[in-house]
Short mmCIF file of C-alpha atoms in Angstrom, two decimals:
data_model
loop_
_atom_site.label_atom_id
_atom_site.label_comp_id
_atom_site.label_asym_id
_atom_site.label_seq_id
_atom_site.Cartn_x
_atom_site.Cartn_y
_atom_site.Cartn_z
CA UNK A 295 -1.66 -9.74 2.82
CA UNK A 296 -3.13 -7.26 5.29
CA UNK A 297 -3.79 -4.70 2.25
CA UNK A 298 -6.10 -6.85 0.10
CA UNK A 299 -7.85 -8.30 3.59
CA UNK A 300 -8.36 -4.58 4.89
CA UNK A 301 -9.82 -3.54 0.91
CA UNK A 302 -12.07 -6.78 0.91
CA UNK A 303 -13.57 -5.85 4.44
CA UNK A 304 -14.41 -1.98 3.50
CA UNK A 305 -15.93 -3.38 -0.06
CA UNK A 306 -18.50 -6.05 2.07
CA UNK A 307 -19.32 -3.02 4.19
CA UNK A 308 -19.49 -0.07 1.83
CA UNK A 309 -22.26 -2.49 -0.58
CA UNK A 310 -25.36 -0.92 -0.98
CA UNK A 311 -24.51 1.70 1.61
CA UNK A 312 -25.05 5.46 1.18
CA UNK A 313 -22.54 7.83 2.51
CA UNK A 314 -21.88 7.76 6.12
CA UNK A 315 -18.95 9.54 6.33
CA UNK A 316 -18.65 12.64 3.73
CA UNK A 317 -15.93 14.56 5.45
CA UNK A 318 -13.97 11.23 6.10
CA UNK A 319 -11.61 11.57 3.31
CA UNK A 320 -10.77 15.35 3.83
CA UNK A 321 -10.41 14.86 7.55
CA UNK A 322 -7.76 11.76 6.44
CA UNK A 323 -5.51 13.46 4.25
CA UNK A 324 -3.17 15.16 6.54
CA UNK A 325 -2.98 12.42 8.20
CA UNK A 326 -2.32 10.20 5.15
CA UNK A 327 0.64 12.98 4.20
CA UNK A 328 2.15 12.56 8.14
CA UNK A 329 2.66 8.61 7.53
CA UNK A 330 3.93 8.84 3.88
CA UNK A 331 6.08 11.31 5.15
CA UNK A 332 7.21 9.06 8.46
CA UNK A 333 7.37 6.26 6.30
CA UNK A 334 10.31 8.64 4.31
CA UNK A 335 11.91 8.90 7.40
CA UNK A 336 12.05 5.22 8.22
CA UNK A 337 13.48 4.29 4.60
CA UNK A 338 15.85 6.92 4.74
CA UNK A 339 17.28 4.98 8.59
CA UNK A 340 16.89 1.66 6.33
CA UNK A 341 19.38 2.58 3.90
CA UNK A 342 21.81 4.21 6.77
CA UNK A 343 21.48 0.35 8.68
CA UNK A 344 22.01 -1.12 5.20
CA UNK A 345 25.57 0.95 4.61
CA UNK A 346 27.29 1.42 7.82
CA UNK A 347 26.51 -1.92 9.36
CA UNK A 348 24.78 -4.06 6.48
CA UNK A 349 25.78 -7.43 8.76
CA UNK A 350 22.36 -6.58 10.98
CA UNK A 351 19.87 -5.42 8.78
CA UNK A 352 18.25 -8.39 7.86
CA UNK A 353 17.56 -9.75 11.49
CA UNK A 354 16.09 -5.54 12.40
CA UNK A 355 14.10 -6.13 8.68
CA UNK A 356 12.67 -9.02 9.87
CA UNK A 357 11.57 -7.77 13.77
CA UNK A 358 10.19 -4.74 11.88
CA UNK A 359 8.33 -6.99 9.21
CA UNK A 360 6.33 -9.18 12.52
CA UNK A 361 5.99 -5.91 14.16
CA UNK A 362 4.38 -4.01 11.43
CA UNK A 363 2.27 -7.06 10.74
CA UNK A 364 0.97 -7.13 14.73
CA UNK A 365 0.61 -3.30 14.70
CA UNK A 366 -1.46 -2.85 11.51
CA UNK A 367 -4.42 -5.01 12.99
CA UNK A 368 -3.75 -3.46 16.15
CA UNK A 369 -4.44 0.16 14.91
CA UNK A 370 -6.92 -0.73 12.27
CA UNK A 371 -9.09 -2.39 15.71
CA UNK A 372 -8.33 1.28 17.28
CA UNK A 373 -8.79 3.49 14.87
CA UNK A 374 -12.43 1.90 13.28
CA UNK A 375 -13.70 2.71 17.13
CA UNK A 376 -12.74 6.36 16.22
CA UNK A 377 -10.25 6.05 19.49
CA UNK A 378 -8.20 8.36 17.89
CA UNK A 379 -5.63 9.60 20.93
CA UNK A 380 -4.46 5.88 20.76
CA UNK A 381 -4.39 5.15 17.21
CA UNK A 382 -2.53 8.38 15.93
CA UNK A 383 1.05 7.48 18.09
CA UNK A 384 0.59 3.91 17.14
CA UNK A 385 0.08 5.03 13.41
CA UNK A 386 3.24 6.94 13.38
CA UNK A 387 5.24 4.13 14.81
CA UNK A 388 3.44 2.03 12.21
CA UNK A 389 4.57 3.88 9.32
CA UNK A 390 8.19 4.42 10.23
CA UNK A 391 8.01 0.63 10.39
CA UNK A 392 6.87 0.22 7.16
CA UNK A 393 9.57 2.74 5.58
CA UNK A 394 12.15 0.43 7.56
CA UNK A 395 11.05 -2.55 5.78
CA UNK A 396 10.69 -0.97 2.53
CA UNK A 397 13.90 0.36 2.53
CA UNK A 398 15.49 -3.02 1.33
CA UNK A 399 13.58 -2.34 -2.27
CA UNK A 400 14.74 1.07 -2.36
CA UNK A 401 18.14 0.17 -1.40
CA UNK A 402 17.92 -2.10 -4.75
CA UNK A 403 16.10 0.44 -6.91
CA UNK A 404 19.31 3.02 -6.12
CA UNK A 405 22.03 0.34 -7.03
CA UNK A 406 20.12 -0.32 -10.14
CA UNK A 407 21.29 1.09 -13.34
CA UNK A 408 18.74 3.43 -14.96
CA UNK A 409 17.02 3.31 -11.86
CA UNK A 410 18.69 5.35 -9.37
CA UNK A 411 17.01 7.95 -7.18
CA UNK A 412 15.35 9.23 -10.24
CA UNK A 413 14.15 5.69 -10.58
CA UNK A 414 12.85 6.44 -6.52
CA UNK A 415 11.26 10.19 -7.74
CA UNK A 416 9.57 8.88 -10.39
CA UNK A 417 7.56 6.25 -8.61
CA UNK A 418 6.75 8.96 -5.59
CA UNK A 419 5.60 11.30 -8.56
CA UNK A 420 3.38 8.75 -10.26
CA UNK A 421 1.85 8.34 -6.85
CA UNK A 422 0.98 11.71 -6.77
CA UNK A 423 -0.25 11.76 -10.03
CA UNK A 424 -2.11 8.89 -9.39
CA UNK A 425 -3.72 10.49 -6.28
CA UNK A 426 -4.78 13.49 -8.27
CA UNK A 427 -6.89 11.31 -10.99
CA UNK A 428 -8.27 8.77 -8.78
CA UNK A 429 -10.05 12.00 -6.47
CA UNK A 430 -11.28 13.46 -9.88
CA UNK A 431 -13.04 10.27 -11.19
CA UNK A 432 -13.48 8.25 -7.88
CA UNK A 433 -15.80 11.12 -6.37
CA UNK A 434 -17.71 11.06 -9.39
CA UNK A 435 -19.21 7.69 -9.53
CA UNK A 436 -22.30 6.83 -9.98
CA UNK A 437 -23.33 3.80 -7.39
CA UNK A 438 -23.40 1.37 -10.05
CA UNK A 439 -20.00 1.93 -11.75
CA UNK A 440 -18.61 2.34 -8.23
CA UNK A 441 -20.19 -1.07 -7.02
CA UNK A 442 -18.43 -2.99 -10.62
CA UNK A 443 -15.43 -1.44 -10.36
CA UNK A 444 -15.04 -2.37 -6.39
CA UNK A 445 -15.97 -5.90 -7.35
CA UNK A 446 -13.91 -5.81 -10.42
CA UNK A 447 -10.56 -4.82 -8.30
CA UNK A 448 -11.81 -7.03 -5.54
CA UNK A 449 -11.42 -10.14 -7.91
CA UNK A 450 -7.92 -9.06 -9.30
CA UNK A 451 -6.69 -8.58 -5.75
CA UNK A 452 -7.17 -12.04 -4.71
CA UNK A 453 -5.74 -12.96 -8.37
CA UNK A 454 -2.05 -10.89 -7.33
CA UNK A 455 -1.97 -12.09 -4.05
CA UNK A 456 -2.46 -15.36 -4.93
CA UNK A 457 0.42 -15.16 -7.54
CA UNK A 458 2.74 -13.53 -4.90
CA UNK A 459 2.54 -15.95 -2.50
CA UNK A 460 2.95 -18.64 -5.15
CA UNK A 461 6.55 -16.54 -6.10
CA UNK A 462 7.63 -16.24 -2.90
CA UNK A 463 6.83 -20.15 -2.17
CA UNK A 464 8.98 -21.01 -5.02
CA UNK A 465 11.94 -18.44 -4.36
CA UNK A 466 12.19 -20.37 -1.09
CA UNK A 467 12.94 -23.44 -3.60
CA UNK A 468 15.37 -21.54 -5.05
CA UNK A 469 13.16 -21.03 -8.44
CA UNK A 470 13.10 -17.12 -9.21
CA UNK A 471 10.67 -15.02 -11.28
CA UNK A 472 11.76 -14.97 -15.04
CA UNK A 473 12.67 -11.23 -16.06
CA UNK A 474 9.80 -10.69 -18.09
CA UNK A 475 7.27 -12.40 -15.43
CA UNK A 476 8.25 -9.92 -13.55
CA UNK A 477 7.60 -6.66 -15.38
CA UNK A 478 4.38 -8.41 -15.98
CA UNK A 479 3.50 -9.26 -12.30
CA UNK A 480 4.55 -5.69 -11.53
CA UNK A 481 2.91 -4.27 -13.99
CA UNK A 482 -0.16 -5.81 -13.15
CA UNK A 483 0.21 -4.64 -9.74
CA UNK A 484 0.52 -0.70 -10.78
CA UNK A 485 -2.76 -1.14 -12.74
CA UNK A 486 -4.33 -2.67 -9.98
CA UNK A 487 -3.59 -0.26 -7.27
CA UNK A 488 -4.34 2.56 -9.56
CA UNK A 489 -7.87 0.93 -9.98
CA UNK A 490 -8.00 0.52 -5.86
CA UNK A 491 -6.88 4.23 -5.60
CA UNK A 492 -9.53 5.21 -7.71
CA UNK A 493 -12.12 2.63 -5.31
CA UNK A 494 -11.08 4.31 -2.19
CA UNK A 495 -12.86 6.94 -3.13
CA UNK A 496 -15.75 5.63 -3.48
CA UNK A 497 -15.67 2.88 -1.43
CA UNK A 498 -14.21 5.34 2.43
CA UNK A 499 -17.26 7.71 2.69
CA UNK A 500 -19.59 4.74 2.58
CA UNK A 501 -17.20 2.75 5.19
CA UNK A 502 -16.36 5.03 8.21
CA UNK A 503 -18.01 7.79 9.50
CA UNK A 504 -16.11 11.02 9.46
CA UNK A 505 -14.62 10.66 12.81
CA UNK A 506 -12.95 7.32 11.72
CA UNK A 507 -10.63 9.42 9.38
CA UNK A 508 -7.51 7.56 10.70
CA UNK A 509 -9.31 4.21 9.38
CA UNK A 510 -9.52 5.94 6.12
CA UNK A 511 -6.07 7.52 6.17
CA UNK A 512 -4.82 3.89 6.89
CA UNK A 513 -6.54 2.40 4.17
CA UNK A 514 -5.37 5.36 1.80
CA UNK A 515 -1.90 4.55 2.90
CA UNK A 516 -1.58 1.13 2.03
CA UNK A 517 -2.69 1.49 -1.16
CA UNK A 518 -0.08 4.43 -1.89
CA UNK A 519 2.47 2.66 -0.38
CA UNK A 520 1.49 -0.83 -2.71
CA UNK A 521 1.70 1.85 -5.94
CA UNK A 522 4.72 3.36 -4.83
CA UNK A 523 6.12 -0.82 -4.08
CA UNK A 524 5.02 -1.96 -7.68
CA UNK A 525 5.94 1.29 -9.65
CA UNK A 526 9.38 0.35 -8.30
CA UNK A 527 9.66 -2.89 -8.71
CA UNK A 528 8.45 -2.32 -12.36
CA UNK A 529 11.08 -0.18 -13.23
CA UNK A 530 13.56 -2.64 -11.87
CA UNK A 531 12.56 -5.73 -13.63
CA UNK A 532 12.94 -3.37 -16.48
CA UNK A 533 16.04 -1.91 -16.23
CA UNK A 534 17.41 -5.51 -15.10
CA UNK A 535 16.36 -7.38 -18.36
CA UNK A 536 19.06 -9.20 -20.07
#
């Protein structure tokens, strides 16, 4: 996964470090509010492929899938040399890619019974919420807390990503994810990227410098977008239990 490669490269650099970038995360946020909001855009086309001509979406879903893949190094190279004219368009394009692809899951959550759009709202709303408690405690840690908990969520990344590649290895088999795996496996997932919300915090002011804030607001926006993935996918291995 690009997420958990990008997190593991800012914890090796942000060890032992002290704060090279203060302003970095304030500097990010509009930023990090442009993609999410791009990235609302780009679902909301998803869903229009998926009604009016659902025959082509999953050839577009996968061109967009390889091209989001290619662009995400390619603006994370940009954007850590604080070439910020080039990065920002390619950003944008980025995350309207990414609410293409992710439309497919939302498409699911609204056909869902009991999830629905407020299925959708919630899941937005938790990421806000989360947003709001991960500043509060994740600016307040001391070096040493900051340091176990990065290493901590470091471990249990590699842990998920090595169980989703191990379910999507076996769906191609044709063996699916029992109901209650599931809600387990997404559960896990909204506790982890709660704990990595919390990390960014501590981890982006002692990674980039403050004119690297598109690096930051990238890194911030992966992890929203993971929350916002799993919240979703919790509440539908929920509300599809037998």
């Amino acid at each position: 996964m690009a997420t958990s490669s990008n997190f593991r490269g800012a914890i090796k650099n942000a060890q032992n470090k002290a704060l090279v970038g203060p302003n970095v995360i304030p500097n990010a946020l509009p930023y990090l509010g442009g993609g999410l909001v791009l990235t609302a855009v780009g679902t909301y086309g998803g869903l229009g492929v998926i009604r009016s001509n659902p025959g082509i979406f999953m050839t577009t879903f996968f061109v967009a899938l390889v091209a989001e893949l290619v662009l995400f190094f390619v603006v994370r190279g940009i954007a850590e040399k604080a070439n910020n004219s080039t990065a920002l368009p390619l950003l944008a394009v980025y995350s309207l890619l990414s609410g293409y692809t992710l439309s497919g899951l939302v498409y699911v959550a609204l056909g869902t019974d009991g999830v629905g759009i407020n299925g959708v709202a919630i899941a937005a709303l938790g990421c806000g919420v989360t947003f709001i408690a991960a500043r509060n405690i994740g600016s307040n840690l001391s070096e040493e807390d900051g340091l176990a908990l990065t290493k901590t969520v470091s471990m249990a990344m590699i842990g998920l990503v090595v169980v989703l590649v191990g379910q999507l290895i076996f769906s191609l088999f044709g063996v699916y994810t029992p109901s209650w795996l599931e809600v387990g496996i997404s559960g896990f997932g909204v506790f982890l990227f709660a704990g990595v919300s919390v990390v960014d915090f501590y981890i982006l002011p002692r990674t980039y410098k403050d004119d690297q804030y598109l690096s930051a607001a990238l890194s911030m926006y992966l992890t929203y977008i993971n929350l916002f993935i799993f919240i979703l996918r919790l509440l539908i291995a929920i509300n599809s239990r037998d």
